[in-house]
mmCIF file of C-alpha atoms in Angstrom:
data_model
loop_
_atom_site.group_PDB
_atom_site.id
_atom_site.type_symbol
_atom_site.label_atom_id
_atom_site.label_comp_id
_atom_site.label_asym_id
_atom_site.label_seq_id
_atom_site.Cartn_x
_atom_site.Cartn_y
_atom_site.Cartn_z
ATOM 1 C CA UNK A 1 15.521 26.949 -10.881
ATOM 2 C CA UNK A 2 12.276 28.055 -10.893
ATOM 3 C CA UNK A 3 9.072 29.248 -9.088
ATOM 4 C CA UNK A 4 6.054 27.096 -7.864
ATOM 5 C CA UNK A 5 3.212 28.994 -6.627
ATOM 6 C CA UNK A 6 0.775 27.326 -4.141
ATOM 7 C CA UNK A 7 -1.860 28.316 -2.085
ATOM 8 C CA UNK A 8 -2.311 28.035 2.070
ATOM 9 C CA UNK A 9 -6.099 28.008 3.505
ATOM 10 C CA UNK A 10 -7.321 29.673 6.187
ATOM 11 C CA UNK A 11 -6.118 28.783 9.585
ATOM 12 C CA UNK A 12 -3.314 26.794 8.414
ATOM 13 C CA UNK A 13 0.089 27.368 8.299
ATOM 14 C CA UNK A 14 2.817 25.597 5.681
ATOM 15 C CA UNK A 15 6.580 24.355 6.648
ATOM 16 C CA UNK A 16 8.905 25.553 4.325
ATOM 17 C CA UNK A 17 12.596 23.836 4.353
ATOM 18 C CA UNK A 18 15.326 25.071 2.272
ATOM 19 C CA UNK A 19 17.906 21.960 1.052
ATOM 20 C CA UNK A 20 16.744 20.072 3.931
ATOM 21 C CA UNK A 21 16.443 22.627 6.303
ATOM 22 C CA UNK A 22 13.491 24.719 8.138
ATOM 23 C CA UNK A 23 13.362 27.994 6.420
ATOM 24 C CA UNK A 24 10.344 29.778 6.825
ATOM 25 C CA UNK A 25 6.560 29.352 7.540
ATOM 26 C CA UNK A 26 3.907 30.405 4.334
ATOM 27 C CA UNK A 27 0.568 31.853 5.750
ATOM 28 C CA UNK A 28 -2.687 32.039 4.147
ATOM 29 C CA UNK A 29 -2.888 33.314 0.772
ATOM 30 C CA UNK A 30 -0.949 32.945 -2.540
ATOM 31 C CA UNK A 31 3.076 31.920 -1.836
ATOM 32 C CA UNK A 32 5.817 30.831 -3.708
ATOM 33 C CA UNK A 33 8.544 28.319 -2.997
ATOM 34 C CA UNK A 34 11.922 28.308 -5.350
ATOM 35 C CA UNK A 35 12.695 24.807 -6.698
ATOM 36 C CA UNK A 36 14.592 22.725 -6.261
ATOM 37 C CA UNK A 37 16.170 24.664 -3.295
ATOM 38 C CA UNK A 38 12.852 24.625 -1.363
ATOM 39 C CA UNK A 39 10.209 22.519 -0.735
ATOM 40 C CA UNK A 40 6.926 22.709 1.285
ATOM 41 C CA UNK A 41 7.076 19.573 3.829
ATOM 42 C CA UNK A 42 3.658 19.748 5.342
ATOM 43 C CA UNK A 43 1.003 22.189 6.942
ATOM 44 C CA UNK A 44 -0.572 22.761 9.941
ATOM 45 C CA UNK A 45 -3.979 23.617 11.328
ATOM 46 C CA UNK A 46 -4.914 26.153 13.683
ATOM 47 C CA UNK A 47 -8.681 24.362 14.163
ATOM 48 C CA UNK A 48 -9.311 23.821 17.789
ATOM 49 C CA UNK A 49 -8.991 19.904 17.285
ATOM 50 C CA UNK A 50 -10.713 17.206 19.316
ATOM 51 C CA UNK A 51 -9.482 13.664 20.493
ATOM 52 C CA UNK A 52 -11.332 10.920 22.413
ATOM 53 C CA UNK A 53 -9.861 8.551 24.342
ATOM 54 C CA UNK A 54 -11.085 5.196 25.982
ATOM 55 C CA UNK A 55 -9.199 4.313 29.218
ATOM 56 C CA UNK A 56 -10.165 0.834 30.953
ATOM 57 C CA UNK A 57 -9.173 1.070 34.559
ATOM 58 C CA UNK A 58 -10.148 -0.754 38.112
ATOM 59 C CA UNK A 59 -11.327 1.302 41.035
ATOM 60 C CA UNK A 60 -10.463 1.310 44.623
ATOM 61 C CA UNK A 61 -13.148 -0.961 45.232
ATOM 62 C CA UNK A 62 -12.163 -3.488 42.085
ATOM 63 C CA UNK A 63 -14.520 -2.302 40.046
ATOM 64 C CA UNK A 64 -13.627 -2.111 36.376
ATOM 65 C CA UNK A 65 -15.029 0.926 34.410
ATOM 66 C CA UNK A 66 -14.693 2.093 30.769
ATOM 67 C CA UNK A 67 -13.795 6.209 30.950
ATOM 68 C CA UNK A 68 -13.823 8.437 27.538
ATOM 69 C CA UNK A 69 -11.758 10.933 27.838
ATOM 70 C CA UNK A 70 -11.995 13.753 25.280
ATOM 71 C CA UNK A 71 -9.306 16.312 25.027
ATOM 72 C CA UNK A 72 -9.779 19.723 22.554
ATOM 73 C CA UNK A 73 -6.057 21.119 21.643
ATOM 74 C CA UNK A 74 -4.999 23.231 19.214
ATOM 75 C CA UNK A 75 -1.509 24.599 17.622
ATOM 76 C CA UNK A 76 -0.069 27.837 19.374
ATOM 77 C CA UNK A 77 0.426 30.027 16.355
ATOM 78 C CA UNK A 78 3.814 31.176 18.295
ATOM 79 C CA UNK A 79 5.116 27.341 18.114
ATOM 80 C CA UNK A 80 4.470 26.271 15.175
ATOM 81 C CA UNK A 81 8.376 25.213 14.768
ATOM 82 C CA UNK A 82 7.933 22.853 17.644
ATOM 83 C CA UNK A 83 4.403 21.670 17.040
ATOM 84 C CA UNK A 84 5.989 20.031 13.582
ATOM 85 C CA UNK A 85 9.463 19.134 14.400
ATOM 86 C CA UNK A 86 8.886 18.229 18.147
ATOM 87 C CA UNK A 87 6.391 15.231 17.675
ATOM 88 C CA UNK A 88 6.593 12.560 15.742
ATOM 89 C CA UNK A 89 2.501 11.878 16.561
ATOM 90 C CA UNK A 90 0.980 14.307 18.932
ATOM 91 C CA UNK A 91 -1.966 12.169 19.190
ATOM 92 C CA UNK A 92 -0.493 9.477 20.411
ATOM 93 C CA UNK A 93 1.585 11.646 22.929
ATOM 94 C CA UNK A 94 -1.519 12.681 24.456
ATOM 95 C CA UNK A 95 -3.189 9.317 24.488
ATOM 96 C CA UNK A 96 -0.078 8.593 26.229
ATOM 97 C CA UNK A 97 -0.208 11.018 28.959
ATOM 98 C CA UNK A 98 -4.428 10.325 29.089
ATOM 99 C CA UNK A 99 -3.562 6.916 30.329
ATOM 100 C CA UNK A 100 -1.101 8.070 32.596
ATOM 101 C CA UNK A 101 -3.407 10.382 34.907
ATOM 102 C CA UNK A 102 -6.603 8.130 34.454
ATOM 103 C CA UNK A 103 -4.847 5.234 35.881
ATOM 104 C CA UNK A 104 -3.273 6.808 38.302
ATOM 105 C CA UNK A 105 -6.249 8.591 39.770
ATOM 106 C CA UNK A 106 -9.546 6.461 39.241
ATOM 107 C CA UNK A 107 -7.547 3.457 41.419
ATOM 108 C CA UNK A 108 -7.505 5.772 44.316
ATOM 109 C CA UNK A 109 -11.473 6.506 43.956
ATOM 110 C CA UNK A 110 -14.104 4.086 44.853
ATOM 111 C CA UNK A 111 -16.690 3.611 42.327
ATOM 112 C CA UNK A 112 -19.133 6.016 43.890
ATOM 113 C CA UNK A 113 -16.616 8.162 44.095
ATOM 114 C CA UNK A 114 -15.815 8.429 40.611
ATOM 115 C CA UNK A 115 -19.304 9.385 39.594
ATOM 116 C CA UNK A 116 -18.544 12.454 41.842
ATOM 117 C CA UNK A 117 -15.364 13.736 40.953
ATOM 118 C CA UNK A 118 -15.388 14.031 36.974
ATOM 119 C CA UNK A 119 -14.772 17.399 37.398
ATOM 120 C CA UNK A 120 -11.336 16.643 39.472
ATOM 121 C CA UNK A 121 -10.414 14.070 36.905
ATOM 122 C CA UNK A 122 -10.798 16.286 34.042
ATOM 123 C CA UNK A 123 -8.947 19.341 35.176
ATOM 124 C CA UNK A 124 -6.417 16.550 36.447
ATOM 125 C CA UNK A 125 -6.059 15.715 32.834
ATOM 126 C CA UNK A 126 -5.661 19.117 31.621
ATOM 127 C CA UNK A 127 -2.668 20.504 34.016
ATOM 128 C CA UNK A 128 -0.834 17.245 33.092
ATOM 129 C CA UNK A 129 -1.053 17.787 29.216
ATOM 130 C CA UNK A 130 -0.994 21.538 29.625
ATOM 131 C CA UNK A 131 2.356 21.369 31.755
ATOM 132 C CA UNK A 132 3.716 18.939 28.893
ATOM 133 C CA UNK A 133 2.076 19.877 25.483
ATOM 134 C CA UNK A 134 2.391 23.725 26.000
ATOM 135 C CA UNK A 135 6.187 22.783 25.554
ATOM 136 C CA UNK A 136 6.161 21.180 22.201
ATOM 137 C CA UNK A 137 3.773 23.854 20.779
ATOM 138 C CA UNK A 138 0.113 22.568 21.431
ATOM 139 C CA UNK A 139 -2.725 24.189 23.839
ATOM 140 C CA UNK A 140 -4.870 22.273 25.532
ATOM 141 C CA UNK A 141 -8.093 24.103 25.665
ATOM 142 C CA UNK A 142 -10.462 21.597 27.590
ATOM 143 C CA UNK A 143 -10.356 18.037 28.974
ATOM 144 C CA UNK A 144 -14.142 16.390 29.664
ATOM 145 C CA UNK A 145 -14.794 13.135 30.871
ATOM 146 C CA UNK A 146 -18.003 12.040 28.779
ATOM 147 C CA UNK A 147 -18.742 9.077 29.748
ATOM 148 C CA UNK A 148 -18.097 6.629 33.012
ATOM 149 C CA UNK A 149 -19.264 3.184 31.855
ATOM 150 C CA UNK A 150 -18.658 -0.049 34.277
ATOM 151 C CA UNK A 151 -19.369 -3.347 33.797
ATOM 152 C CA UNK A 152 -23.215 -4.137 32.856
ATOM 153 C CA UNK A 153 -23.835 -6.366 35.957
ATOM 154 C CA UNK A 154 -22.099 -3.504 38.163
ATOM 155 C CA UNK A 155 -25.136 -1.425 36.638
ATOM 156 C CA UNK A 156 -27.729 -3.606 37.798
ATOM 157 C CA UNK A 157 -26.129 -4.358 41.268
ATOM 158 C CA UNK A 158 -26.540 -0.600 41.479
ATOM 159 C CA UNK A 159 -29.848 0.306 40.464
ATOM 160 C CA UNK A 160 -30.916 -2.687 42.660
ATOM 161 C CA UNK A 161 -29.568 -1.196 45.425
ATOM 162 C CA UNK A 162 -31.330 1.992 44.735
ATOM 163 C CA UNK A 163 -34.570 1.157 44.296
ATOM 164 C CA UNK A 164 -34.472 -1.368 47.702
ATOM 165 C CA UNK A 165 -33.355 2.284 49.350
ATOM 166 C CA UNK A 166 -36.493 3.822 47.730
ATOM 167 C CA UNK A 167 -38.345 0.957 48.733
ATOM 168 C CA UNK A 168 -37.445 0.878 52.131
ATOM 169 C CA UNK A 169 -37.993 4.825 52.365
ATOM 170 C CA UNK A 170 -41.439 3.841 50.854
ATOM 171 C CA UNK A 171 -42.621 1.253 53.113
ATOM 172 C CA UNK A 172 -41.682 3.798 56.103
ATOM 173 C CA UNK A 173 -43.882 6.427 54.656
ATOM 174 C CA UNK A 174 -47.008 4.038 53.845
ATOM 175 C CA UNK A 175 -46.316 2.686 57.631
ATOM 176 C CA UNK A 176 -46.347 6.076 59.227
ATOM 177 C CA UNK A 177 -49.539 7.279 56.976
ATOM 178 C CA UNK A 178 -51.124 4.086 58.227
ATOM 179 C CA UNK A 179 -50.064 5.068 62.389
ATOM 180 C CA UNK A 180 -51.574 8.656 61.454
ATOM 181 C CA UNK A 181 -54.595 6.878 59.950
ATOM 182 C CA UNK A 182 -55.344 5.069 63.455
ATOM 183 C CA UNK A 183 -54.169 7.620 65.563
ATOM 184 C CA UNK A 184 -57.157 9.876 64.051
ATOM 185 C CA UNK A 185 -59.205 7.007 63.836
ATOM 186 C CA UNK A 186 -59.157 6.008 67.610
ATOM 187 C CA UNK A 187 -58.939 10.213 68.444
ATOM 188 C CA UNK A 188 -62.667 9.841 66.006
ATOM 189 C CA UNK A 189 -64.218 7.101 67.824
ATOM 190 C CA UNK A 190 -63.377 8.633 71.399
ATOM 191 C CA UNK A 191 -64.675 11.448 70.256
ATOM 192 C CA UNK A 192 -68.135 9.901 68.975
ATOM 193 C CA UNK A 193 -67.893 7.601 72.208
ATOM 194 C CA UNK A 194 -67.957 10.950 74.468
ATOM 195 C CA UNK A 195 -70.729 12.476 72.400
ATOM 196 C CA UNK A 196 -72.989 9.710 72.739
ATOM 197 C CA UNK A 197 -72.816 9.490 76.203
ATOM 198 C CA UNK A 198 -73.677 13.064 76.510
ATOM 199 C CA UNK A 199 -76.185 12.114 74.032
ATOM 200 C CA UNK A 200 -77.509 9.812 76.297
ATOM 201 C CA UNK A 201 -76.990 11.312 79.660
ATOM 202 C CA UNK A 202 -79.432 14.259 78.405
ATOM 203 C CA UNK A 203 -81.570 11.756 76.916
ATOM 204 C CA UNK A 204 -82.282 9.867 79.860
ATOM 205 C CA UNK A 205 -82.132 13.673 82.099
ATOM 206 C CA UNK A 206 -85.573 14.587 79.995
ATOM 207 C CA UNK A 207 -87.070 11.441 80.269
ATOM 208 C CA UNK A 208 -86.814 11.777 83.959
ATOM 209 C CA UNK A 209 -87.793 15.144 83.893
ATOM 210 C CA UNK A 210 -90.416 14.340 81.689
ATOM 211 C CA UNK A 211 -91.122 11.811 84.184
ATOM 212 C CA UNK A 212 -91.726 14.186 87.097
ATOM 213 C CA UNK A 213 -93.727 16.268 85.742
ATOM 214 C CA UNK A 214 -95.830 13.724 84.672
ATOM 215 C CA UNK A 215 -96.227 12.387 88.300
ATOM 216 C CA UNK A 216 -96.883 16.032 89.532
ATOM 217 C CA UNK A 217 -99.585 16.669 87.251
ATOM 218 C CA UNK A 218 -101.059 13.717 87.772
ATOM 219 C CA UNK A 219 -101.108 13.615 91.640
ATOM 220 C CA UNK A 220 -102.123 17.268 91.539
ATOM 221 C CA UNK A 221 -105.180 16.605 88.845
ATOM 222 C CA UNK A 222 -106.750 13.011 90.382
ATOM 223 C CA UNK A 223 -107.377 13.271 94.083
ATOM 224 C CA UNK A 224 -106.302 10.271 96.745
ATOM 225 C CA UNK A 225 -103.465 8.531 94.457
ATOM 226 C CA UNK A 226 -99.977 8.400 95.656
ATOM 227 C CA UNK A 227 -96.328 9.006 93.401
ATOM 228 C CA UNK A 228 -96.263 4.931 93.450
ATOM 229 C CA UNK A 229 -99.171 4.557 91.862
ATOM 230 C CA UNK A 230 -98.113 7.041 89.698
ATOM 231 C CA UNK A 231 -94.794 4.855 88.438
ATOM 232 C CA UNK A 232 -96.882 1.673 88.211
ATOM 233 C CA UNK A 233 -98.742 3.438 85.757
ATOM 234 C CA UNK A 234 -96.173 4.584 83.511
ATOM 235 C CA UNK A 235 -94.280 1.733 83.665
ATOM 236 C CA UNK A 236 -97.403 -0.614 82.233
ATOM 237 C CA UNK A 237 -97.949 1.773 79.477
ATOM 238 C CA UNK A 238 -94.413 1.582 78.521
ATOM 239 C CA UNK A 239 -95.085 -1.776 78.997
ATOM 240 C CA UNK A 240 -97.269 -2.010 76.019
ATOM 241 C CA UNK A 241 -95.248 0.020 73.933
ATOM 242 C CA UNK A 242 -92.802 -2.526 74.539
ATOM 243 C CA UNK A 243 -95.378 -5.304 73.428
ATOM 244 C CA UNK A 244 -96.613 -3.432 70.248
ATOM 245 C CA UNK A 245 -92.851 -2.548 69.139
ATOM 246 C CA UNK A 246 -92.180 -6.139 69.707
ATOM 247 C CA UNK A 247 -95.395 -7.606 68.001
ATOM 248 C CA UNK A 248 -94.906 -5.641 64.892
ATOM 249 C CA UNK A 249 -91.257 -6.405 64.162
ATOM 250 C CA UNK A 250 -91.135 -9.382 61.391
ATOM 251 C CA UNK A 251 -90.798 -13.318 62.550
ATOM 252 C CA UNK A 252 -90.324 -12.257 66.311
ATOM 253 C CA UNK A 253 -90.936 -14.892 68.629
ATOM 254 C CA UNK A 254 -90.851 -13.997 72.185
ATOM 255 C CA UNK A 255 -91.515 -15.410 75.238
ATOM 256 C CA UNK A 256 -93.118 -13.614 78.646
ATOM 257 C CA UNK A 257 -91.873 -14.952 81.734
ATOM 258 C CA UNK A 258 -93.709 -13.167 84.863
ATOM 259 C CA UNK A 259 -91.034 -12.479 87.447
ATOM 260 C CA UNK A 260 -92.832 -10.266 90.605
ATOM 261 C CA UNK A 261 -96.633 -10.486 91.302
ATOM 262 C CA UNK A 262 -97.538 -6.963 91.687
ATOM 263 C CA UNK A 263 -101.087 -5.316 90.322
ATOM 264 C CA UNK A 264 -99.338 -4.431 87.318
ATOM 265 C CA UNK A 265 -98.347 -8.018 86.180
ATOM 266 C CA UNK A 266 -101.310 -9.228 87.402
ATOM 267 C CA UNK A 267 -103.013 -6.619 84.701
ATOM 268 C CA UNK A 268 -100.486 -7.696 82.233
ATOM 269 C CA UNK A 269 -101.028 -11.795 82.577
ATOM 270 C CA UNK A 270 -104.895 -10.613 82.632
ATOM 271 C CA UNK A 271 -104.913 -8.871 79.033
ATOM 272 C CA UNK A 272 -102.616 -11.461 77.449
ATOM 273 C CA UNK A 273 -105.200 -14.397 78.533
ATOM 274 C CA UNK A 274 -107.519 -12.668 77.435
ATOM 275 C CA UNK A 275 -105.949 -12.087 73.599
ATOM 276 C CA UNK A 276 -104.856 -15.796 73.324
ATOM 277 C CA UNK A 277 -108.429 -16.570 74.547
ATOM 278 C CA UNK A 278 -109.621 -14.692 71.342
#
């Protein structure tokens, strides 16, 4: 017999049998192991560990989806007996029990659904391999669902149907702007309506005060006329103000038409002879 040193890294822990048979455990550091009578069968690592797993399921509303599963373990340094000798392939065990939950919960979700409740699926995932894998000598520290990946035309079917909702909600907003828009504009042109005709109300109000005091003054300064006389007057010099705004405006054509025969249009029909006599 003799001795065979050997040397264990940090955070990992060696199996050592004795003719067959589990003996002891060699920690990190310098050990020895008598041979032939023992023999060091394999080592274990105390690294938190990470696995991913792919699970291809249907939903509640047939949809098939594509869920990565990734689970972080590690070896409780309590169980390291069962960790080796328990499990053939601990990897696979949890793939196993991965499977298990996914498709037995995402067929009971709707794909919408789903998106929502990654949370519940992963801590759904972690019970069910805590409650197994604590009992063969593995911890399972987290379970995360990375990734939620349906079928490519499932994708477009339901961005479509997101932007026709932002659509829609777009067209309602550019339709009510546009009600606001005439809403203010009719308010506008009431407004500019009603202030015209005040406008004009006061307009015409001075001209028939201006009017009056016109007719006063004159009645008062020439002696043996009468208010009639007084309107005939005005009205033949607006009249010609009438004529000269006419005349002056470019290519006018217009045509007089007497329609009464009072001293005024015969004054009137008397000075327009007279300027086409010219």
């Amino acid at each position: 017999m003799c001795l065979m040193c050997f040397t264990v890294s940090t955070s990992e822990v060696a199996i050592i049998e004795k003719w067959g048979r589990y003996s002891r455990t060699a920690h990190a550091g310098c050990n020895f192991i008598c041979c032939p009578v023992e023999q060091m069968v394999g080592k274990l690592s105390f690294r938190v560990q990470q696995l991913d797993v792919r699970v291809e399921t249907k939903t509640l509303d047939n949809v098939f989806l594509t869920a990565v599963v990734s689970v972080q373990y590690q070896v409780l340094r309590e169980k390291v007996y069962e960790a080796f000798y328990a499990l053939t392939n601990p990897r696979e065990q949890i793939t196993a029990h991965i499977y298990d939950v996914m498709r037995s919960e995402l067929p009971t979700l709707e794909l919408d659904a789903v998106f929502e409740a990654k949370e519940d699926l992963a801590l759904a995932v972690k019970n069910a391999l805590s409650e197994t894998m604590t009992t063969y000598g593995y911890q399972i520290l987290q379970a995360l669902i990375t990734d939620l990946d349906p079928d490519q035309r499932v994708k477009n079917a339901m961005n479509e149907i997101n932007s026709s909702k932002r659509l829609k909600y777009a067209v309602a907003e550019k339709s009510e702007g546009e009600k606001i828009l005439m809403v203010k504009r009719a308010e506008a042109e009431a407004e500019a309506k009603y202030l015209s005709g005040v406008g004009v109300a006061k307009q015409r109000k001075a001209i028939v005060d201006g009017f009056k005091s016109s007719i006063v003054d004159f009645a008062e300064g020439v002696h043996g006329t009468n208010p009639k006389d007084v309107m005939d007057l005005l009205l033949l010099t607006q009249y010609f103000d009438t004529l000269r705004d006419v005349g002056g405006a470019p290519n006018c054509k217009t045509t007089f038409v007497p329609s009464s025969r009072t001293t005024a249009d015969d004054t009137r029909n008397a000075l327009l002879q007279a300027e086409a006599a010219k």
